Amino acid sequence: MSIDKKKIYRKRNPFLIALKVLAAAVAALILLIVLLFFSFQKYIVYTPDGIRLEIPYLQQYRK
């Protein structure tokens, strides 16, 4: 006796696919922001006038 098992094809919901892509993009953006924050933290200069960001390779463009 053999039972014929039918394979059921389930449609992929385009809304869920778009939601997963959007979630991945938001997660990547948050990761990039955190990475930039910690990498530029060493260039923060505290002055009596306030906080300033001094990036050495951008100093040549500053007048």
PDB file of C-alpha atoms in Angstrom:
ATOM      1  CA  MET A   1       0.000   0.000   0.000  1.00  0.00           C
ATOM      2  CA  SER A   2       1.458   3.312  -0.978  1.00  0.00           C
ATOM      3  CA  ILE A   3      -0.069   6.613  -0.092  1.00  0.00           C
ATOM      4  CA  ASP A   4       0.372   9.325  -2.651  1.00  0.00           C
ATOM      5  CA  LYS A   5       1.424  12.456  -0.808  1.00  0.00           C
ATOM      6  CA  LYS A   6       0.682  15.615  -2.689  1.00  0.00           C
ATOM      7  CA  LYS A   7       3.053  18.475  -2.378  1.00  0.00           C
ATOM      8  CA  ILE A   8       1.335  21.680  -1.503  1.00  0.00           C
ATOM      9  CA  TYR A   9       2.682  24.832  -3.046  1.00  0.00           C
ATOM     10  CA  ARG A  10       2.245  27.800  -0.794  1.00  0.00           C
ATOM     11  CA  LYS A  11       2.273  31.181  -2.413  1.00  0.00           C
ATOM     12  CA  ARG A  12       4.798  33.576  -1.040  1.00  0.00           C
ATOM     13  CA  ASN A  13       3.159  36.648   0.331  1.00  0.00           C
ATOM     14  CA  PRO A  14       4.709  39.724  -1.341  1.00  0.00           C
ATOM     15  CA  PHE A  15       3.906  41.812   1.731  1.00  0.00           C
ATOM     16  CA  LEU A  16       6.009  39.541   3.959  1.00  0.00           C
ATOM     17  CA  ILE A  17       8.886  39.578   1.491  1.00  0.00           C
ATOM     18  CA  ALA A  18       8.811  43.387   1.353  1.00  0.00           C
ATOM     19  CA  LEU A  19       8.612  43.527   5.136  1.00  0.00           C
ATOM     20  CA  LYS A  20      11.674  41.279   5.486  1.00  0.00           C
ATOM     21  CA  VAL A  21      13.644  43.360   2.980  1.00  0.00           C
ATOM     22  CA  LEU A  22      12.657  46.554   4.793  1.00  0.00           C
ATOM     23  CA  ALA A  23      13.646  45.077   8.162  1.00  0.00           C
ATOM     24  CA  ALA A  24      17.026  44.013   6.769  1.00  0.00           C
ATOM     25  CA  ALA A  25      17.607  47.498   5.327  1.00  0.00           C
ATOM     26  CA  VAL A  26      16.711  49.176   8.639  1.00  0.00           C
ATOM     27  CA  ALA A  27      18.995  46.802  10.546  1.00  0.00           C
ATOM     28  CA  ALA A  28      21.866  47.527   8.137  1.00  0.00           C
ATOM     29  CA  LEU A  29      21.284  51.281   8.476  1.00  0.00           C
ATOM     30  CA  ILE A  30      21.312  51.087  12.279  1.00  0.00           C
ATOM     31  CA  LEU A  31      24.512  49.044  12.176  1.00  0.00           C
ATOM     32  CA  LEU A  32      26.126  51.611   9.874  1.00  0.00           C
ATOM     33  CA  ILE A  33      25.124  54.509  12.137  1.00  0.00           C
ATOM     34  CA  VAL A  34      26.512  52.777  15.233  1.00  0.00           C
ATOM     35  CA  LEU A  35      29.737  51.947  13.396  1.00  0.00           C
ATOM     36  CA  LEU A  36      30.160  55.549  12.240  1.00  0.00           C
ATOM     37  CA  PHE A  37      29.440  56.889  15.712  1.00  0.00           C
ATOM     38  CA  PHE A  38      32.133  54.780  17.350  1.00  0.00           C
ATOM     39  CA  SER A  39      34.678  55.324  14.586  1.00  0.00           C
ATOM     40  CA  PHE A  40      34.344  59.145  14.699  1.00  0.00           C
ATOM     41  CA  GLN A  41      34.260  59.316  18.480  1.00  0.00           C
ATOM     42  CA  LYS A  42      38.032  59.796  18.673  1.00  0.00           C
ATOM     43  CA  TYR A  43      37.757  63.021  16.631  1.00  0.00           C
ATOM     44  CA  ILE A  44      35.430  64.791  19.075  1.00  0.00           C
ATOM     45  CA  VAL A  45      37.036  67.874  20.643  1.00  0.00           C
ATOM     46  CA  TYR A  46      35.539  69.538  23.701  1.00  0.00           C
ATOM     47  CA  THR A  47      36.026  73.319  23.754  1.00  0.00           C
ATOM     48  CA  PRO A  48      34.590  76.088  25.943  1.00  0.00           C
ATOM     49  CA  ASP A  49      32.338  76.990  22.995  1.00  0.00           C
ATOM     50  CA  GLY A  50      30.933  73.464  22.779  1.00  0.00           C
ATOM     51  CA  ILE A  51      31.627  70.184  21.102  1.00  0.00           C
ATOM     52  CA  ARG A  52      33.394  70.134  17.739  1.00  0.00           C
ATOM     53  CA  LEU A  53      34.249  67.337  15.337  1.00  0.00           C
ATOM     54  CA  GLU A  54      37.755  67.676  13.915  1.00  0.00           C
ATOM     55  CA  ILE A  55      38.515  65.157  11.202  1.00  0.00           C
ATOM     56  CA  PRO A  56      42.162  65.360  10.080  1.00  0.00           C
ATOM     57  CA  TYR A  57      41.623  64.559   6.404  1.00  0.00           C
ATOM     58  CA  LEU A  58      38.963  67.285   6.120  1.00  0.00           C
ATOM     59  CA  GLN A  59      41.174  70.020   7.671  1.00  0.00           C
ATOM     60  CA  GLN A  60      42.667  70.971   4.305  1.00  0.00           C
ATOM     61  CA  TYR A  61      39.260  72.166   3.067  1.00  0.00           C
ATOM     62  CA  ARG A  62      38.581  74.280   6.126  1.00  0.00           C
ATOM     63  CA  LYS A  63      39.505  77.970   5.963  1.00  0.00           C
TER      64      LYS A  63
END
